[in-house]
Structure formats: C-alpha cells, structure tokens
Coordinates of C-alpha atoms in Angstrom, one line a residue:
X1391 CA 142.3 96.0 -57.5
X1392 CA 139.3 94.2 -57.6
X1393 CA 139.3 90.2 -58.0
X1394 CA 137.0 89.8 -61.1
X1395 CA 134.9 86.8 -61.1
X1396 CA 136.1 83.4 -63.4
X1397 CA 132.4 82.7 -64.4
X1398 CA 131.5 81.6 -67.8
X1399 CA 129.2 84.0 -70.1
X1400 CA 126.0 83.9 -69.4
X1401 CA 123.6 81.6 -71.5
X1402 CA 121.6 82.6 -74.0
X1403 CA 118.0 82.8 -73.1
X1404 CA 115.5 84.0 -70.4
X1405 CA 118.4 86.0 -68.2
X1406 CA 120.2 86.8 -71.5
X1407 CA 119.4 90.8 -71.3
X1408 CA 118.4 93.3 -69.3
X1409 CA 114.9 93.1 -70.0
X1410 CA 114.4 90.8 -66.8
X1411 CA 115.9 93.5 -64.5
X1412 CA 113.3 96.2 -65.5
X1413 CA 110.7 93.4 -65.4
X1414 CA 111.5 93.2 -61.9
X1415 CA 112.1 96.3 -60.8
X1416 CA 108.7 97.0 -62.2
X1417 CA 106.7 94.5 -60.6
X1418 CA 108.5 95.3 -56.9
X1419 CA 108.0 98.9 -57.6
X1420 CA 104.0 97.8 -57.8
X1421 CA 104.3 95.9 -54.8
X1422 CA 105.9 98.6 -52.5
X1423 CA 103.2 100.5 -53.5
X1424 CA 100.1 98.4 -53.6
X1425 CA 101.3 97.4 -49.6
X1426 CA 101.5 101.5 -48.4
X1427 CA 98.8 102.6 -50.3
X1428 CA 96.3 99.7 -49.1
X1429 CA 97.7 100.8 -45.3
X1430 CA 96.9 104.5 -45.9
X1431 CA 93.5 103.8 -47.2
X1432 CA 92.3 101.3 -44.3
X1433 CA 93.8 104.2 -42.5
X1434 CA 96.6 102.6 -40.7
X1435 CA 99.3 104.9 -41.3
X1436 CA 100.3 107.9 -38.6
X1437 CA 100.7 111.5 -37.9
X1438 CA 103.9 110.3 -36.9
X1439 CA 105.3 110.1 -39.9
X1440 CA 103.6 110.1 -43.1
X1441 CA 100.9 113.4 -41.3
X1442 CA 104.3 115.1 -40.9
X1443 CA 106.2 114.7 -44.2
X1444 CA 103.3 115.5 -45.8
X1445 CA 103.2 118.7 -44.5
X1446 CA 106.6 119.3 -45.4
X1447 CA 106.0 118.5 -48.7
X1448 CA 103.0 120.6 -48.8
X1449 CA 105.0 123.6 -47.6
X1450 CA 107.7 123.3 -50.4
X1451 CA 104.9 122.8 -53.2
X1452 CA 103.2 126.2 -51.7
X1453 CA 106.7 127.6 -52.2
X1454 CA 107.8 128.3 -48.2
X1455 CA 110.3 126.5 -45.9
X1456 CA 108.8 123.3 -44.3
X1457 CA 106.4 123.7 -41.3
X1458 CA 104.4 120.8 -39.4
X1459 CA 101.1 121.6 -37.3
X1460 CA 101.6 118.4 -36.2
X1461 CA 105.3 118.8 -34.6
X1462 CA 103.9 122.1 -33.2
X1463 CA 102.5 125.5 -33.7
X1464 CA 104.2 126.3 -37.4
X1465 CA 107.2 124.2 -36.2
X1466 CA 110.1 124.4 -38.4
X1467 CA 111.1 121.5 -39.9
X1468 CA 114.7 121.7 -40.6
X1469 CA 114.9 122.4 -36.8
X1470 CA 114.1 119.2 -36.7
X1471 CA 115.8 117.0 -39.5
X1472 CA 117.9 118.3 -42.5
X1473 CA 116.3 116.8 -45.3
X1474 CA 116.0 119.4 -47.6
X1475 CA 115.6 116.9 -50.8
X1476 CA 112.1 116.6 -49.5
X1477 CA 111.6 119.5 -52.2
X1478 CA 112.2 117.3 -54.7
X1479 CA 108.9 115.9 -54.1
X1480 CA 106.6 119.1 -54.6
X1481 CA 106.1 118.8 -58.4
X1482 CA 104.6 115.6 -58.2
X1483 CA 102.3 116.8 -55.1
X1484 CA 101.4 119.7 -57.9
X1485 CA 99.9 117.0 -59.9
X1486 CA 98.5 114.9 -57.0
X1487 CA 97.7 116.3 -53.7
X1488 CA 97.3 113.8 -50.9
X1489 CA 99.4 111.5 -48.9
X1490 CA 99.7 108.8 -51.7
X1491 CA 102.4 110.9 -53.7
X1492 CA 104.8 109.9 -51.4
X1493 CA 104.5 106.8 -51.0
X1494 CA 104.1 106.1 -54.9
X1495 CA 107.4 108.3 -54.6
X1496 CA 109.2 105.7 -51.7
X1497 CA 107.8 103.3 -53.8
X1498 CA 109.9 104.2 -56.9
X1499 CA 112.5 105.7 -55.3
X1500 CA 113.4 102.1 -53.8
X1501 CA 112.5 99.9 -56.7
X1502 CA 115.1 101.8 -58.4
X1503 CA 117.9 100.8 -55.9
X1504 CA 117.7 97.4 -57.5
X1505 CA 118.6 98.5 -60.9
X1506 CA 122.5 98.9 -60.2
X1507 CA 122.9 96.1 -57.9
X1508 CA 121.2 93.1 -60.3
X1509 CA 123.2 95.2 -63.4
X1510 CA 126.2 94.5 -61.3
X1511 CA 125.6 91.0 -60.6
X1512 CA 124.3 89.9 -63.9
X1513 CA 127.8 91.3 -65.2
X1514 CA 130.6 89.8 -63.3
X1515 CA 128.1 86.9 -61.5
X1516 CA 126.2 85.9 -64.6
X1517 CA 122.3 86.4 -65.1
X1518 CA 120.8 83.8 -62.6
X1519 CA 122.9 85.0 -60.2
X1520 CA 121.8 88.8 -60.7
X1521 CA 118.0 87.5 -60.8
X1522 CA 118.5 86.1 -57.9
X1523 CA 120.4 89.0 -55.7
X1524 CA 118.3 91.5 -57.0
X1525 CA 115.2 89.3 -56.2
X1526 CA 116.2 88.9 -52.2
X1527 CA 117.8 92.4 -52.2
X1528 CA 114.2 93.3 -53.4
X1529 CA 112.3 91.4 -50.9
X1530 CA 114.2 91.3 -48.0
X1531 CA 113.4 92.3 -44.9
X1532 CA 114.6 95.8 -44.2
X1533 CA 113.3 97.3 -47.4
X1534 CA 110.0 95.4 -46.3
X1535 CA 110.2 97.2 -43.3
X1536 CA 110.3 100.7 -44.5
X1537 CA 107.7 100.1 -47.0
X1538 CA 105.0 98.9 -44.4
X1539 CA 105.4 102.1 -42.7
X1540 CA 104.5 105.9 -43.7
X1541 CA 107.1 107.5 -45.8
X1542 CA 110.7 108.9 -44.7
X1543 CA 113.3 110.8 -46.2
X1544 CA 115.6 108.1 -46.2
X1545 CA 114.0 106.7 -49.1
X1546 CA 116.0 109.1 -51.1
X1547 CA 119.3 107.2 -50.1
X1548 CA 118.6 104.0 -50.8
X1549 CA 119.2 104.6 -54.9
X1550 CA 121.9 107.3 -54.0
X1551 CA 123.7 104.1 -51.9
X1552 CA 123.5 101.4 -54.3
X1553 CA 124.4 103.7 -57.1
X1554 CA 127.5 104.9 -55.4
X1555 CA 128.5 101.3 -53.7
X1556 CA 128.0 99.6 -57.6
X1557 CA 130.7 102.4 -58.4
X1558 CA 133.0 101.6 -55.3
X1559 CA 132.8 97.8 -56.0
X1560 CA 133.2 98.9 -60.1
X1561 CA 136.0 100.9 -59.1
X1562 CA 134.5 104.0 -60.2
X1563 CA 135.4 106.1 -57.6
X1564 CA 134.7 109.4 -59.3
X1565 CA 130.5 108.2 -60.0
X1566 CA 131.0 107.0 -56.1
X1567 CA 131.8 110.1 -54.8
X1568 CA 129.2 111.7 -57.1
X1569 CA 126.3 109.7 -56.0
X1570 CA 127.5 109.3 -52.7
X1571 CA 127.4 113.3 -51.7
X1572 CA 123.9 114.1 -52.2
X1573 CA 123.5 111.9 -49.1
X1574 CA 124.1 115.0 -47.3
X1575 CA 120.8 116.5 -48.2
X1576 CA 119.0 113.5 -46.9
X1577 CA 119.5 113.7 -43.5
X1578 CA 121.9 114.7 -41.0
X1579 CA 123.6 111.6 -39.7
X1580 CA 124.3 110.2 -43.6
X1581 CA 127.4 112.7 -44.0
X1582 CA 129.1 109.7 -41.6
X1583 CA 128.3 107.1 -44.0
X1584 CA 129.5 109.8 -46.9
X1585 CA 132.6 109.8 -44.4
X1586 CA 133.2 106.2 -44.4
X1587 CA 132.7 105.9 -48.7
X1588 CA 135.0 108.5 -48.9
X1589 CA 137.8 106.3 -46.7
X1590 CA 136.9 103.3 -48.7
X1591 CA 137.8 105.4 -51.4
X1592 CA 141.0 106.3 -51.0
X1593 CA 141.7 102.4 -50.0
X1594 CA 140.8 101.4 -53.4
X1595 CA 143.5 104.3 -54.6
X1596 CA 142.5 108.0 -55.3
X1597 CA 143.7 108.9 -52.1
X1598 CA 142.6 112.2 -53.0
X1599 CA 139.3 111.7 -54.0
X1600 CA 138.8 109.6 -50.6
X1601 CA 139.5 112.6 -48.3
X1602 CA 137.9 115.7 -50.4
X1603 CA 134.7 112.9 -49.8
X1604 CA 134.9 112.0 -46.2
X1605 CA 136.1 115.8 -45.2
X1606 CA 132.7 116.9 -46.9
X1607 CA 131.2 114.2 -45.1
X1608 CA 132.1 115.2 -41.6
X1609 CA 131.6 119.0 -42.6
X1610 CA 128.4 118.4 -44.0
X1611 CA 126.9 116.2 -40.6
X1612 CA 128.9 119.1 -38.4
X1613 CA 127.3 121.9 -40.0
X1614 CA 123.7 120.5 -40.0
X1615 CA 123.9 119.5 -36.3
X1616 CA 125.9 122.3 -35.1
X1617 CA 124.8 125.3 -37.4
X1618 CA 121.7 124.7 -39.4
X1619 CA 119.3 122.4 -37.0
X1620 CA 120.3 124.7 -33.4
X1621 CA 119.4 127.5 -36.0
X1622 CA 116.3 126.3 -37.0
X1623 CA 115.0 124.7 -34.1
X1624 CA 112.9 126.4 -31.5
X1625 CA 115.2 125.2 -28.9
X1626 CA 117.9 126.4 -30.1
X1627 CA 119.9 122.7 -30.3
X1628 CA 119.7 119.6 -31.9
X1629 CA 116.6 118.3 -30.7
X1630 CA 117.5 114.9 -30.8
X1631 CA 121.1 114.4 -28.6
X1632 CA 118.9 113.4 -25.4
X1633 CA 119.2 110.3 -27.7
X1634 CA 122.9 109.4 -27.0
X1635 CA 123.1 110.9 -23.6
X1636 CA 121.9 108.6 -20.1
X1637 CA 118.8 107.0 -20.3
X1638 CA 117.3 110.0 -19.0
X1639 CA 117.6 112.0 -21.5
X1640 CA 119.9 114.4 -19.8
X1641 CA 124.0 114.2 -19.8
X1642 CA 125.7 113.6 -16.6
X1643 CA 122.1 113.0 -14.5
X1644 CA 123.3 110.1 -13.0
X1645 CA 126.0 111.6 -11.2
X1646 CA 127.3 115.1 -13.3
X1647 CA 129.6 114.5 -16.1
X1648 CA 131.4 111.2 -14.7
X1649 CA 128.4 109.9 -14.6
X1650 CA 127.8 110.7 -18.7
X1651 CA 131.0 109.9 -19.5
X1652 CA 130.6 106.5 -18.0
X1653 CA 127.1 106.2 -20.0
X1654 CA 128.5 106.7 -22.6
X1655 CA 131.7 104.8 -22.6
X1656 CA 128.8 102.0 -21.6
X1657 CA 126.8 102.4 -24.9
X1658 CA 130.0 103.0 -26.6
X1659 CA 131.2 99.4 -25.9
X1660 CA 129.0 96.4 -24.2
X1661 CA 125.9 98.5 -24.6
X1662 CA 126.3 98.2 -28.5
X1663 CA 124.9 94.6 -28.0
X1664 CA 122.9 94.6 -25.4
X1665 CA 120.2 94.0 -24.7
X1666 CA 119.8 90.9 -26.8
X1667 CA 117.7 92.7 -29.3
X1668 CA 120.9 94.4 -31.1
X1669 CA 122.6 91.2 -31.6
X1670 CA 119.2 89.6 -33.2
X1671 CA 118.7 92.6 -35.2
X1672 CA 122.3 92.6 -36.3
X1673 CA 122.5 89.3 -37.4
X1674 CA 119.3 89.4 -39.5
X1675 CA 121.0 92.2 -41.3
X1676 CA 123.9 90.2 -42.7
X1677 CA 122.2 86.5 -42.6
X1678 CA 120.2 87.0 -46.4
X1679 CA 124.4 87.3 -47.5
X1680 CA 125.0 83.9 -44.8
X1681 CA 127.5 86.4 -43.7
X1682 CA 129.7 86.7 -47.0
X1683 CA 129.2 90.6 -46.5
X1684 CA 131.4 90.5 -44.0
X1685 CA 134.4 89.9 -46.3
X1686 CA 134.4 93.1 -48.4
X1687 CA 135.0 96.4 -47.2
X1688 CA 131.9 98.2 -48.2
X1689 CA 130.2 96.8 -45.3
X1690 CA 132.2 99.8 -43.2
X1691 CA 129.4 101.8 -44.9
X1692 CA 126.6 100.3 -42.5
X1693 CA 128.9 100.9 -39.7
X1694 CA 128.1 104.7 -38.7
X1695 CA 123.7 103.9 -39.0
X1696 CA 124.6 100.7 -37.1
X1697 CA 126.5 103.0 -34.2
X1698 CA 123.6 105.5 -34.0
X1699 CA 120.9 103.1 -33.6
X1700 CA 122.8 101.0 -31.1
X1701 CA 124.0 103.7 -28.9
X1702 CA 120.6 105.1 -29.0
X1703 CA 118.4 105.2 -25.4
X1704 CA 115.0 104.8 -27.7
X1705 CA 114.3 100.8 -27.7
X1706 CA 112.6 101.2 -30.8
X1707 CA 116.0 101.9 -32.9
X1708 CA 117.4 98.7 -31.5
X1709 CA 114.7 96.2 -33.5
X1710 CA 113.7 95.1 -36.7
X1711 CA 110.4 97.0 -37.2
X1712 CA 109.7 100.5 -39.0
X1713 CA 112.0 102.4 -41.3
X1714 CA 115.2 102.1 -39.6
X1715 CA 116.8 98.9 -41.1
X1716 CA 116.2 100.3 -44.9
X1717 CA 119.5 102.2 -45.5
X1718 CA 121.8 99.4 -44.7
X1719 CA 119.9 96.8 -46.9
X1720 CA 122.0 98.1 -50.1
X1721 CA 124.7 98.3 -48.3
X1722 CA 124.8 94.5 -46.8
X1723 CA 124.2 94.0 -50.5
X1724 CA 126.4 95.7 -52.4
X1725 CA 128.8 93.8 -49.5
X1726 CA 127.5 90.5 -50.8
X1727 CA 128.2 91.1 -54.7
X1728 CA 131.8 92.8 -53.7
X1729 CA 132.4 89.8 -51.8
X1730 CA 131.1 86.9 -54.1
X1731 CA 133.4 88.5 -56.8
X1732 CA 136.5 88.8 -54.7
X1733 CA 136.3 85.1 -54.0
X1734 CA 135.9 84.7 -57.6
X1735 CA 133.0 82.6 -56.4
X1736 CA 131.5 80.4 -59.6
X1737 CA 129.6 77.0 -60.4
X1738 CA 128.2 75.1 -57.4
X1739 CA 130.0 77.4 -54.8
X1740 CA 127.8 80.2 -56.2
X1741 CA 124.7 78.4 -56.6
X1742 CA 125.0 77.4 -52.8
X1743 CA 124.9 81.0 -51.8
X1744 CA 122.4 82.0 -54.0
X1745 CA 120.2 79.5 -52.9
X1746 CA 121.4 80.1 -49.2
X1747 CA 120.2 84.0 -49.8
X1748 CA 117.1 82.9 -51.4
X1749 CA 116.0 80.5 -49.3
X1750 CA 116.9 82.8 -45.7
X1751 CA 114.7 86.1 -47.9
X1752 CA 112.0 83.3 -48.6
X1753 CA 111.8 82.8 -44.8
X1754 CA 111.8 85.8 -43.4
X1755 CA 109.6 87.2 -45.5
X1756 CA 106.2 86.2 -43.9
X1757 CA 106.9 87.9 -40.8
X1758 CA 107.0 91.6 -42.7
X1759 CA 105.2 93.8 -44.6
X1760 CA 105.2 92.4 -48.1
X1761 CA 103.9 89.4 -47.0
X1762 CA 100.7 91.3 -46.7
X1763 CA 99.8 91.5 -50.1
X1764 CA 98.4 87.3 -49.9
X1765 CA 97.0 87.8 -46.5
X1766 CA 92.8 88.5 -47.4
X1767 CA 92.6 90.7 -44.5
X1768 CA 94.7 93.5 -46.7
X1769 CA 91.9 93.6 -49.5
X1770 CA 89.6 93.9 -47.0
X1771 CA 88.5 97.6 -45.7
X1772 CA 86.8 98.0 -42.3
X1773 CA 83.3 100.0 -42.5
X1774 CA 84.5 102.2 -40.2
X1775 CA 87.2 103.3 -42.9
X1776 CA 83.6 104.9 -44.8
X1777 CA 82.1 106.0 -41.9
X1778 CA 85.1 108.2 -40.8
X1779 CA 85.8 109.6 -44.4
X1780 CA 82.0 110.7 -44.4
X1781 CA 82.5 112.5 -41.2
X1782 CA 85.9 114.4 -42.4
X1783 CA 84.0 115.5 -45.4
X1784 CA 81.8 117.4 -42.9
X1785 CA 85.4 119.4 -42.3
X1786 CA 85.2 122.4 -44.4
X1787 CA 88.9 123.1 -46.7
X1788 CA 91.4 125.2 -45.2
X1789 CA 89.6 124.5 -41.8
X1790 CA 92.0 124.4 -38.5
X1791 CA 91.5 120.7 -36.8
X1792 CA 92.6 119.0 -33.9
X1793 CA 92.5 114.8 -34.8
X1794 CA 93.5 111.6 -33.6
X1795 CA 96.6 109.9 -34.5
X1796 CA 95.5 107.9 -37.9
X1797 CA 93.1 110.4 -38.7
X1798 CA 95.5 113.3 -39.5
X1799 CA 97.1 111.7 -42.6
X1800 CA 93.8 111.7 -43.8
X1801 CA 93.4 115.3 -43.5
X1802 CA 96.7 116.8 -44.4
X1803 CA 96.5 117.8 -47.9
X1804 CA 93.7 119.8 -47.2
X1805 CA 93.6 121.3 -44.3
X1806 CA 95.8 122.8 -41.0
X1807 CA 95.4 119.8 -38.9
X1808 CA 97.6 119.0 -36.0
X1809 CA 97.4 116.0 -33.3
X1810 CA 94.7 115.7 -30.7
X1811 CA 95.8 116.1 -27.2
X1812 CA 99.8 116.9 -27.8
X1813 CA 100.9 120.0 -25.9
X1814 CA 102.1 121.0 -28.7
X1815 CA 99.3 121.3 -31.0
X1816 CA 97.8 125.0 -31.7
X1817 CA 95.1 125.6 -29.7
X1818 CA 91.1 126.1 -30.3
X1819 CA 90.9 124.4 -33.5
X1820 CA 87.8 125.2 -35.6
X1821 CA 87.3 121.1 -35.9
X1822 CA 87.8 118.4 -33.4
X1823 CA 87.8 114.9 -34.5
X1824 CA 88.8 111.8 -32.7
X1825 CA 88.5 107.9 -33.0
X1826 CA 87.9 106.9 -29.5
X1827 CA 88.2 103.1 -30.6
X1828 CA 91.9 103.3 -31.2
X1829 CA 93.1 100.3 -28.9
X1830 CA 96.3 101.1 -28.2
X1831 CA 95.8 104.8 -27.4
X1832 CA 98.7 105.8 -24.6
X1833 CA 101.4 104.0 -25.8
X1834 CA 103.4 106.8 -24.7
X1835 CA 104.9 107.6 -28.1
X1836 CA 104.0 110.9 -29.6
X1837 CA 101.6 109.4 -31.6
X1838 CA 99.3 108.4 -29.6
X1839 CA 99.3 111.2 -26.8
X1840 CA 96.5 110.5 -24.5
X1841 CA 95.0 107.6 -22.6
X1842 CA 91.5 106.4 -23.2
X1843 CA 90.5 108.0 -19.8
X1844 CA 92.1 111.6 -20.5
X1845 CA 90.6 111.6 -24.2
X1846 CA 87.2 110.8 -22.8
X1847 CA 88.2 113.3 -20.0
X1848 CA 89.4 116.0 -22.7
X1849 CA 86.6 115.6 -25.3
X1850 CA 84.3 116.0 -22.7
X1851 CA 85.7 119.6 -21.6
X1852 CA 85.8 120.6 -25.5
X1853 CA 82.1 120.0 -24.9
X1854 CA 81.7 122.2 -22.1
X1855 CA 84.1 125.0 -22.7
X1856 CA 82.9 125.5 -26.7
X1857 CA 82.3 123.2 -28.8
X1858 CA 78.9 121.4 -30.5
X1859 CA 78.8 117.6 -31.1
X1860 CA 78.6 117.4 -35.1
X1861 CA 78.3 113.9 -34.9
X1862 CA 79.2 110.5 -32.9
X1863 CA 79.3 107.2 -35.3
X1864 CA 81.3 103.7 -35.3
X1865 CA 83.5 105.6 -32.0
X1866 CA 84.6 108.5 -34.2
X1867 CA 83.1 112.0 -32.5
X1868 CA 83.2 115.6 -34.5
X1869 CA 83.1 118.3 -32.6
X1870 CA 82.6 121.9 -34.1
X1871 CA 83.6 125.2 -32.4
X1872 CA 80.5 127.1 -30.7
X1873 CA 80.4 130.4 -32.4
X1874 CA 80.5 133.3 -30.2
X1875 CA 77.0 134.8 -29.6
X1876 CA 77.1 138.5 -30.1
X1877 CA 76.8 140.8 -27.4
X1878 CA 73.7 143.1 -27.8
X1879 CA 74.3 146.8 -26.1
X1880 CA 71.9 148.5 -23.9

C-alpha cells in the first residue's frame, strides 16, 4: 500500500481551495492556445501535421472515414495511424471550420491534464506543493514542445494518462483501468503503455484487474498493427516498420536476416543511448523531478514510448523538439508525486524539491515554445502573411490545389489541397500555389519535397504544359489551369 504523506493540513488562505487549480489550468489553457494559434496565423505551421489532421477531421465532420490529399490521392488514414478518437473532434469543427479548432482543442485537451495531478498533490502534499507541481508539470518542456507544433492525436492521451496514473498512485485501480483503455483509440503504439498500467496494476493488488488490462493492451496494439492498419493501408502493411528495421529501411539489407537480427539486437541494447542525443533527451525528461521519478513504479509507463523512439532509425524521434516528448510528461509526473508521497517527503525536504523542480522548469523554459509568448517577434505578423491570404482568396471553394508546405494548412478547410511536388499528390490540380521564399525548401522531410532548383524547374513546366500565371507577389506564384480550347469541326 501506498506510504501516505505526514504533512501538516494545509493553511488557510491563498492555496486553501481549489479555486487556484482552475485558475491555473485556465490561464495555461490560454497560453497553449495563444502560442499555436499565433504560429498558424504567421503561417508557420505544416502540411505535415496540422494540413493532415485537419483533413481527417474534416472527413469525420462530413460523415466518411478519414482521407488526406495530402498523404496521397484519397489516402486512407487509418492505413496510416489508428486514431479513430480524432472523430471526437468533428462537432466542434461543425461550429468552426478551419485549422484553429484543433489546436483550441490540444489546447484544452492538455490544460486539463493538470487538473488531477495538482488535485493530487494539493491532497497528500499540501497546497503550495500542488501549485507548484502543477505549475512546472504545466510549463515544462515536453508539453511546451507539442504545443509549438501543429496538432497530433496524442493530445487526447495526455488527460487520459494523468487521469488514470492519479488513480494508480490513489490506488484506484478500477478508474485506472477505466481511463487508461481508451488509450487504445489514440494511437497504435499506446496499447503498450496500456500494457504496462495494467502490470502496475496488478503489483498494487487486483491481480485480476492488472492482466484483463495489459491483455487488452497487447490485443489492442496487435490488432491495429497486424489487422486494422495492413487493412487499411494501400500497401497492404504497417507503413511505418521500416522504422525499427536497419537504417535502411529494409530488414536484413545489410547482410539477409543475420544481418537484421544483429541491427536489431544493436538498437535493442547500446543503440538505446546512442548517439549522445538519447541520453540528453532522456535526462531532460526526469531532471524537472531531479530524478525522484525514478523511485516509483509508474515511471514503467514511459518505458514502452521511450523504447519506440529510441530504437527508431528517424533522428528526429531521438531529440527534444516537436510532439514526441508530450505523452511522457504526465507520466514523469505522476512519478514525481507517487514518489514524494512514498518518501513521506514534508517540511524543508519538500520545499527543496519543489524549488529544485521549479527552478530546472524556470530554466528550461526559454529554450521552447512557451517562451514565445514575451518574445515581440510573436506579435508581430510578416506582410507577406497578407499578401499570401489575398492570393488564396483568388482560389475558388471546393477548388482542387497543389501548394507549398505552410500554405496548405491555410487551405484545408476549404478546399481539396494536397502538397506541391510530392509523388504522391493527385495530379493536374485546378490551382497551383507556391511560396518560392521558403528557405529551407529540400530538407528532405516530406514536408518540404522539392529543392529551390526543381520547384523553379517544376513551376516553370506547369507553365508550359497548362497553366496561366494568376499572379506573382512577395515570392508567392498562383498558377491557374489553361482551359482547354474547344475544337471547331470542319
């Protein structure tokens, strides 16, 4: 059983009630949204992912299984991911159609995740204590992260986690399990983590309990990977295995199946910290607890998200940056609390870690997205930002368009729009419009598809083989397809 904290009652005064928590999860709630809506309308979010999810959102409020033009030609989406609690979402895009429904969404949908973890703290910790863990839970650096960029499914996890891990730690294991197995309609890969609550579980005593959860846990990752996504998908697999096979994205390449096995034994072991950037990344994970987390058990949560990323061949899993680091920040958390308690941690032991956690959050913070809401450059909107929305309004509703990478989320919600210059993308699109002042075009993610020299080199066949220049302004070109003259008979 679990160790219950010998602090005194709380004081009377400011932390008294609960008032402070809503308080709080009010004003970080504005925050998270003021920073992704600010990005979206200086136009620096992405086809990749906000364009996408969009789309799948769109599809669900029209009332049809989840396409993206911008993932291909109609591409089905639960070939891609299973995230089917994207539906959720399409009554809110009923009222408001664009792009900033989900991130007001995210926005909420995280804020909310603080709400049972300072609730848990203020109880067994004592109200300064719960201000404070909800304040660096709130501001630190992975949930920072995922805010500053697009919107992702995952979002829906983050309240489902710290609900069901303030259950775990509360001992109630029947809420845990509860809020634990929706998980499975987030995304594939979180019926692990629903396997390790359910094993924490049964450690804490329902034994039972434990295993129905973990078995529908495994059977609910198996069955999207194996069944539902190979169903789905084009391909006819899981698109995304290349991921932990050899760097080349094919098993066994480097010398048939020994060669794989080896690779994988590789990743499986020494490769899950290195290069250096896993060992950084996984030490800024558990430094806002100064490693307390590591002393309760419901850090084994993190463990399968921590596996997949490291084991992955993409670099970009490996770091600090973009949405992948925002599923184990309630986690690490919930760690912290369980942990703080068990040691029955009280007077100036306890204000040492809280000031420890607060003053590591306070640190880190400048070097992510949050940070941007003192920066002047956020409040600030580049002319081109008008320039290019005047151009798109040239762009009929309903119309089919080819655009570039930060143009698209722009687009979505009214209009078939898929990415200029991927292979994938349907083909002779009514519209054409690209920003040919992107700097880092050719990064070689999907993205950003084409060099400066082939989009200069591609616009300029558009040009020849059928379509009209509708304008050129501030590097953004609109091209329009030539209609077809009619043929007059003899």
């Amino acid at each position: 059983m679990q160790k219950e904290a010998t602090t005194d009652p709380p004081p009377k005064g400011r932390f008294d009630g609960t008032w402070w928590i809503w308080a709080m999860t009010g004003a970080l709630f504005v925050m998270y949204a003021a920073v992704s809506l600010r990005l979206h309308q200086r136009m620096l979010t992405s086809s990749y992912d906000l364009g996408i999810f969009e789309q799948v959102v769109r599809s669900y409020a029209e009332g049809h299984l989840p396409v993206s033009e911008v993932k291909g030609q109609d591409f089905p989406v639960l070939g891609d991911h299973f995230s089917p609690i994207l539906a959720l979402v399409a009554p809110f895009y009923w009222v408001w159609r664009g792009a900033e429904t989900l991130l007001v969404v995210q926005a909420a949908l995280i804020a909310v995740s603080v709400i049972p973890l300072a609730l848990w703290a203020r109880r067994t910790l004592g109200g300064p204590a719960g201000a404070v863990i909800g304040a660096c839970y709130g501001l630190s650096w992975g949930i920072a992260s995922g805010v500053g960029y697009d919107f992702h499914e995952v979002a829906f996890a983050i309240p489902l986690l710290a609900f069901s891990l303030t259950a775990l730690g509360n001992d109630r294991l029947m809420a845990a399990a509860c809020w634990a197995l929706p998980l499975l309609f987030v995304k594939e890969d979180l019926g692990l983590t629903v396997v390790l609550i359910g094993l924490v579980i049964a450690r804490r005593g329902d034994r039972g309990l434990g295993l129905f959860t973990a078995t529908a846990g495994l059977c609910g990752s198996v069955l999207a990977l194996f069944v539902v996504l190979p169903g789905f998908n084009p391909s006819g697999s899981f698109a995304y295995w290349s991921l932990v096979e050899d760097g080349s994205g094919a098993a066994g390449s480097n010398g048939g199946s020994a060669g794989g096995l080896l690779d994988l034994l590789h990743r499986g072991t020494i490769g899950l910290v290195t290069p250096e950037t896993k060992v950084s990344t996984l030490l800024l994970v558990l430094a806002p607890t100064l490693f307390l987390a590591t002393r309760s058990p419901l850090l084994w949560v993190a463990v399968p998200t921590l596996v997949w990323r490291f084991t992955s061949s993409n670099g970009l899993h490996w770091g600090t940056g973009f949405h992948y680091s925002l599923v184990l920040m309630p986690t690490v958390f919930a760690a912290f609390i369980d942990a703080l308690v068990r040691r029955g941690t009280n007077g100036r032991s306890l204000r040492r870690y809280l000031a420890g956690s607060a003053a590591i959050t306070l640190v880190i913070l400048p070097n992510f997205p949050l940070f941007h809401l003192v920066q002047p450059d956020t409040w600030r909107t580049d002319p081109r930002v008008a320039v290019a929305h005047r151009l798109m309004d040239k762009i009929p509703d309903g119309a089919r368009v080819q655009a570039s990478n930060e143009l698209v989320p722009q687009l979505v919600h009214r209009t078939s729009v898929g990415l200029y210059g991927s292979p994938g993308s349907r083909p002779n699109p009514q519209w054409i419009m690209v920003d040919t002042w992107v700097p880092d075009s050719g990064r070689g993610w999907p993205g950003e598809p084409l060099s400066v020299e082939a989009e200069q080199s591609q616009l300029a066949e558009n040009r020849r083989t059928g379509y009209d220049l509708v304008a050129e302004q501030s590097g953004f070109v609109l091209l329009h397809q030539r209609e077809a003259k009619p043929r007059h008979r003899s």
